[in-house]
XYZ file of C-alpha atoms in Angstrom:
318
model
C 85.544 94.354 118.001
C 86.265 95.828 121.436
C 82.603 95.894 122.448
C 82.107 92.302 121.292
C 85.266 91.248 123.213
C 87.131 89.995 120.168
C 89.730 92.684 120.926
C 91.880 92.490 122.936
C 92.828 88.832 123.344
C 90.846 87.720 126.393
C 93.322 85.650 128.446
C 97.100 85.981 128.690
C 98.369 83.260 131.047
C 102.097 83.793 130.542
C 102.603 87.600 130.367
C 101.494 90.543 132.549
C 99.204 92.179 129.990
C 97.606 95.594 130.506
C 94.252 96.717 131.871
C 91.912 98.923 129.803
C 92.716 101.817 132.154
C 96.443 101.386 131.551
C 95.892 101.257 127.797
C 93.677 104.351 127.984
C 96.389 106.302 129.868
C 99.093 105.316 127.381
C 96.796 106.149 124.470
C 96.170 109.644 125.843
C 99.906 110.173 126.159
C 100.859 108.825 122.722
C 97.862 110.068 120.712
C 96.647 113.257 122.460
C 95.537 114.801 119.152
C 92.582 112.458 118.564
C 89.533 111.540 120.664
C 90.051 107.939 119.517
C 93.338 107.475 121.369
C 91.968 104.499 123.331
C 90.979 102.604 120.192
C 94.315 103.310 118.537
C 96.245 102.209 121.615
C 94.088 99.103 122.008
C 94.650 98.104 118.375
C 98.431 98.250 118.806
C 98.266 96.477 122.175
C 96.176 93.711 120.633
C 98.860 93.153 117.980
C 101.366 92.302 120.755
C 99.054 89.560 122.085
C 98.284 86.200 120.413
C 95.798 88.140 118.265
C 98.758 88.795 115.969
C 98.125 85.312 114.537
C 94.739 86.467 113.221
C 96.170 89.700 111.864
C 98.973 87.823 110.091
C 96.799 85.092 108.570
C 94.214 87.552 107.273
C 97.031 89.391 105.472
C 99.393 86.774 104.097
C 96.581 84.516 102.866
C 95.121 87.248 100.646
C 95.294 87.037 96.850
C 96.516 90.614 96.585
C 96.879 90.672 92.794
C 93.237 89.765 92.201
C 91.292 92.910 91.337
C 88.536 92.558 93.911
C 87.644 94.483 97.063
C 88.350 93.132 99.591
C 91.077 90.835 98.344
C 89.896 87.201 98.262
C 91.217 84.862 100.963
C 92.732 81.403 100.859
C 90.219 80.193 103.438
C 91.275 76.562 103.273
C 94.844 77.394 104.286
C 93.658 79.689 107.100
C 91.392 76.942 108.484
C 94.206 74.389 108.306
C 96.608 76.676 110.164
C 94.061 77.506 112.874
C 93.338 73.824 113.405
C 97.064 72.926 113.456
C 97.898 75.521 116.125
C 99.307 73.852 119.231
C 101.398 76.059 121.500
C 100.338 76.089 125.124
C 96.747 77.196 125.571
C 96.686 78.511 122.015
C 94.937 75.743 120.127
C 91.564 75.113 118.423
C 90.116 73.612 121.615
C 90.709 76.820 123.584
C 87.790 79.257 123.831
C 89.945 82.401 123.967
C 92.078 81.426 120.983
C 89.057 80.595 118.860
C 87.238 83.721 120.050
C 90.046 85.778 118.527
C 88.852 84.380 115.177
C 85.161 84.970 116.064
C 84.684 81.213 116.424
C 83.952 78.559 119.043
C 86.275 75.719 120.103
C 86.517 72.993 117.483
C 87.535 69.341 117.577
C 87.817 68.876 113.815
C 89.160 70.705 110.785
C 85.739 70.379 109.197
C 84.136 72.360 112.041
C 86.836 75.053 111.867
C 86.241 75.360 108.120
C 82.447 75.485 108.528
C 82.696 78.296 111.099
C 85.272 80.197 109.064
C 83.047 80.116 105.986
C 80.373 81.918 108.024
C 82.491 84.510 109.842
C 85.034 85.183 107.066
C 83.410 88.362 105.661
C 83.181 90.055 109.078
C 86.552 88.700 110.214
C 88.212 89.936 107.023
C 86.660 93.402 107.215
C 87.485 93.823 110.897
C 91.055 92.599 110.478
C 91.588 94.958 107.550
C 90.289 97.895 109.591
C 92.465 96.981 112.565
C 95.559 96.665 110.378
C 94.858 100.166 109.008
C 94.413 101.546 112.516
C 97.643 99.953 113.699
C 99.511 101.318 110.680
C 98.131 104.798 111.347
C 98.956 104.635 115.056
C 102.499 103.512 114.306
C 103.150 106.742 112.440
C 102.764 108.642 115.724
C 104.756 106.294 117.942
C 108.355 106.830 119.085
C 111.162 106.416 116.572
C 114.447 104.751 117.487
C 117.853 106.307 116.985
C 119.951 104.418 114.472
C 122.952 105.272 116.651
C 121.425 103.223 119.469
C 120.415 100.351 117.184
C 122.041 100.261 113.754
C 120.396 96.908 113.036
C 117.063 95.308 113.905
C 116.372 91.567 113.853
C 113.297 89.476 113.119
C 112.925 85.737 113.646
C 110.917 84.145 110.836
C 108.604 82.409 110.540
C 107.414 83.574 113.951
C 104.293 81.398 113.897
C 105.220 77.770 114.493
C 102.675 76.455 112.003
C 104.276 78.447 109.174
C 107.415 76.892 107.725
C 109.935 78.093 105.148
C 107.499 77.605 102.270
C 105.165 80.307 103.599
C 107.871 82.985 103.593
C 107.350 84.087 99.996
C 103.616 84.690 100.381
C 104.366 87.472 102.884
C 105.190 89.747 99.944
C 103.154 91.484 97.264
C 105.679 90.334 94.659
C 104.756 86.657 95.072
C 103.191 85.511 91.767
C 100.734 83.266 93.613
C 98.895 86.421 94.723
C 97.291 86.416 91.259
C 95.424 83.182 92.024
C 93.478 81.342 90.844
C 91.390 81.707 93.990
C 91.443 78.433 95.847
C 95.006 77.589 94.860
C 96.888 77.212 98.168
C 99.168 80.125 98.968
C 102.348 78.175 99.577
C 105.549 78.261 97.540
C 108.855 76.421 97.876
C 111.336 78.636 99.736
C 113.999 77.916 97.107
C 111.667 79.160 94.369
C 111.150 82.486 96.149
C 114.901 82.894 96.753
C 115.620 82.214 93.090
C 113.301 84.975 91.886
C 111.696 87.893 93.727
C 113.412 87.304 97.115
C 117.015 87.606 95.955
C 119.837 90.148 96.419
C 119.121 93.427 94.659
C 115.356 92.869 94.536
C 112.776 95.000 96.342
C 110.091 93.281 98.393
C 106.872 94.759 99.772
C 105.312 93.320 102.920
C 101.659 92.269 103.027
C 101.611 92.269 106.837
C 103.058 94.031 109.849
C 106.653 92.958 110.404
C 107.947 92.792 113.981
C 111.610 93.126 114.918
C 113.683 93.139 118.083
C 117.068 94.696 118.789
C 119.220 91.608 119.418
C 120.057 88.553 117.347
C 119.488 86.354 120.401
C 115.888 87.485 120.788
C 115.238 87.028 117.082
C 116.592 83.475 117.198
C 114.169 82.720 120.031
C 111.257 83.388 117.655
C 112.914 82.003 114.516
C 111.717 78.956 112.626
C 114.947 78.895 110.642
C 115.116 82.396 109.141
C 116.465 85.617 110.627
C 115.886 88.980 108.946
C 118.515 91.646 109.624
C 117.353 95.176 108.802
C 120.115 97.760 108.347
C 119.332 101.451 108.678
C 119.956 103.936 105.873
C 123.387 105.542 106.146
C 122.013 109.092 105.864
C 119.314 108.649 108.522
C 119.665 109.221 112.275
C 116.415 107.416 113.102
C 114.461 104.450 111.810
C 111.888 106.430 109.839
C 109.414 103.626 109.175
C 110.002 101.418 112.230
C 107.963 102.206 115.327
C 108.939 101.313 118.886
C 105.769 99.786 120.321
C 107.025 98.284 123.605
C 105.112 100.919 125.666
C 101.912 99.238 124.450
C 103.161 95.648 124.637
C 101.468 92.926 126.668
C 104.983 92.162 127.966
C 107.080 95.200 128.986
C 110.240 93.054 128.942
C 109.861 92.408 125.200
C 111.496 94.989 122.923
C 109.439 95.296 119.746
C 109.764 97.481 116.661
C 107.248 97.242 113.831
C 107.110 98.088 110.148
C 103.547 98.550 108.819
C 102.005 96.602 105.924
C 103.204 97.903 102.577
C 106.777 98.507 103.794
C 109.423 98.145 101.097
C 112.874 96.662 101.589
C 115.853 96.168 99.317
C 117.467 92.758 99.782
C 121.208 93.121 100.371
C 122.349 89.536 100.908
C 121.209 86.008 101.757
C 123.490 83.601 103.630
C 123.216 80.406 105.644
C 124.946 80.126 109.025
C 125.157 77.444 111.699
C 123.976 78.471 115.161
C 123.990 75.974 118.034
C 124.061 73.159 115.517
C 121.075 74.515 113.557
C 121.104 75.925 110.022
C 119.777 79.498 109.910
C 119.099 81.499 106.745
C 120.096 85.134 107.334
C 118.550 87.720 105.013
C 119.989 91.227 105.227
C 117.871 94.041 103.865
C 117.465 97.788 104.002
C 114.172 99.615 104.450
C 113.203 102.036 101.726
C 111.829 105.027 103.591
C 108.915 106.021 101.378
C 105.730 105.910 103.433
C 103.895 102.572 103.132
C 100.480 102.717 101.499
C 98.756 101.486 104.668
C 100.678 104.023 106.710
C 99.273 106.890 104.676
C 96.143 106.775 106.852
C 97.794 109.263 109.214
C 96.148 110.412 112.388
C 95.083 113.756 110.946
C 92.489 112.040 108.765
C 89.034 113.503 108.921
C 86.597 112.586 111.692
C 84.436 110.893 109.069
C 87.202 108.520 107.988
C 88.215 107.880 111.600
C 84.650 107.012 112.523
C 84.249 104.663 109.563
C 87.393 102.817 110.611
C 86.420 102.697 114.275
C 82.998 101.206 113.543
C 84.884 98.089 112.458
C 87.077 98.017 115.540
C 84.293 98.742 118.032
C 81.821 96.430 116.396
C 79.127 99.085 116.540
C 78.534 102.800 116.287
C 81.497 105.107 116.605
C 80.644 107.801 119.071
């Protein structure tokens, strides 16, 4: 992925970004115990760029209850969301945006779909490997004191093309994960809130979840939902949230991430009015057992590391 220039995102017109040398230096500082510190750092850095759209889509549009490896994808929905993207230079006509999906610029949904059908196996495998690398790297990144930040906030849905009815498919508990394959992964928000996303329930994330440390910042990214994570009373740090700002494409953006497979208990769901807009506020508490994806810790064997890095490098792992 790095060698083929799919990672990192190739052009960042509105943020400073980081050079490969800067990423290498930070990787050596954060991950000194592995010779693959550059690849780990680059994977996390790439998440903070518009590449996060790819990493989100390739997770939430998986049928995770279908017993197949890898999990089947709702390719039609992914193609539709790629084609609908329209925020600044990030659109299906832009070479860098489409390159992040291993595709060329497209002027029709049909062409996006045709390209996606071809690249989907490689795109899926590479995205899965990168998500595992990011989850592993996060285990070694700085933790935040719960005394400094007793709550973390996430604006949802943080991709403009995803509305309320895509919230439920972010979780393993969504019944639509069982298919049938080809059935669109979209569910009425009210249906999710009336069942598995309700107070007292436990939800498990399919994707990386990003948070910030102020409500104002979360509202900036919100499409109508704000998640408020409250730390465990007996913990002095956020055990499963990693502070990744040192590797961000924008050093002014505070970002904390929970890896895929993170579990949360839902405490409450309320609706508030903010600046004349209705916002659904969901309070939850992380359950600190290690996420399944996060169990690929950095002391894995060289063999496993190399197998994972082949996917990220797009070639032989040295």
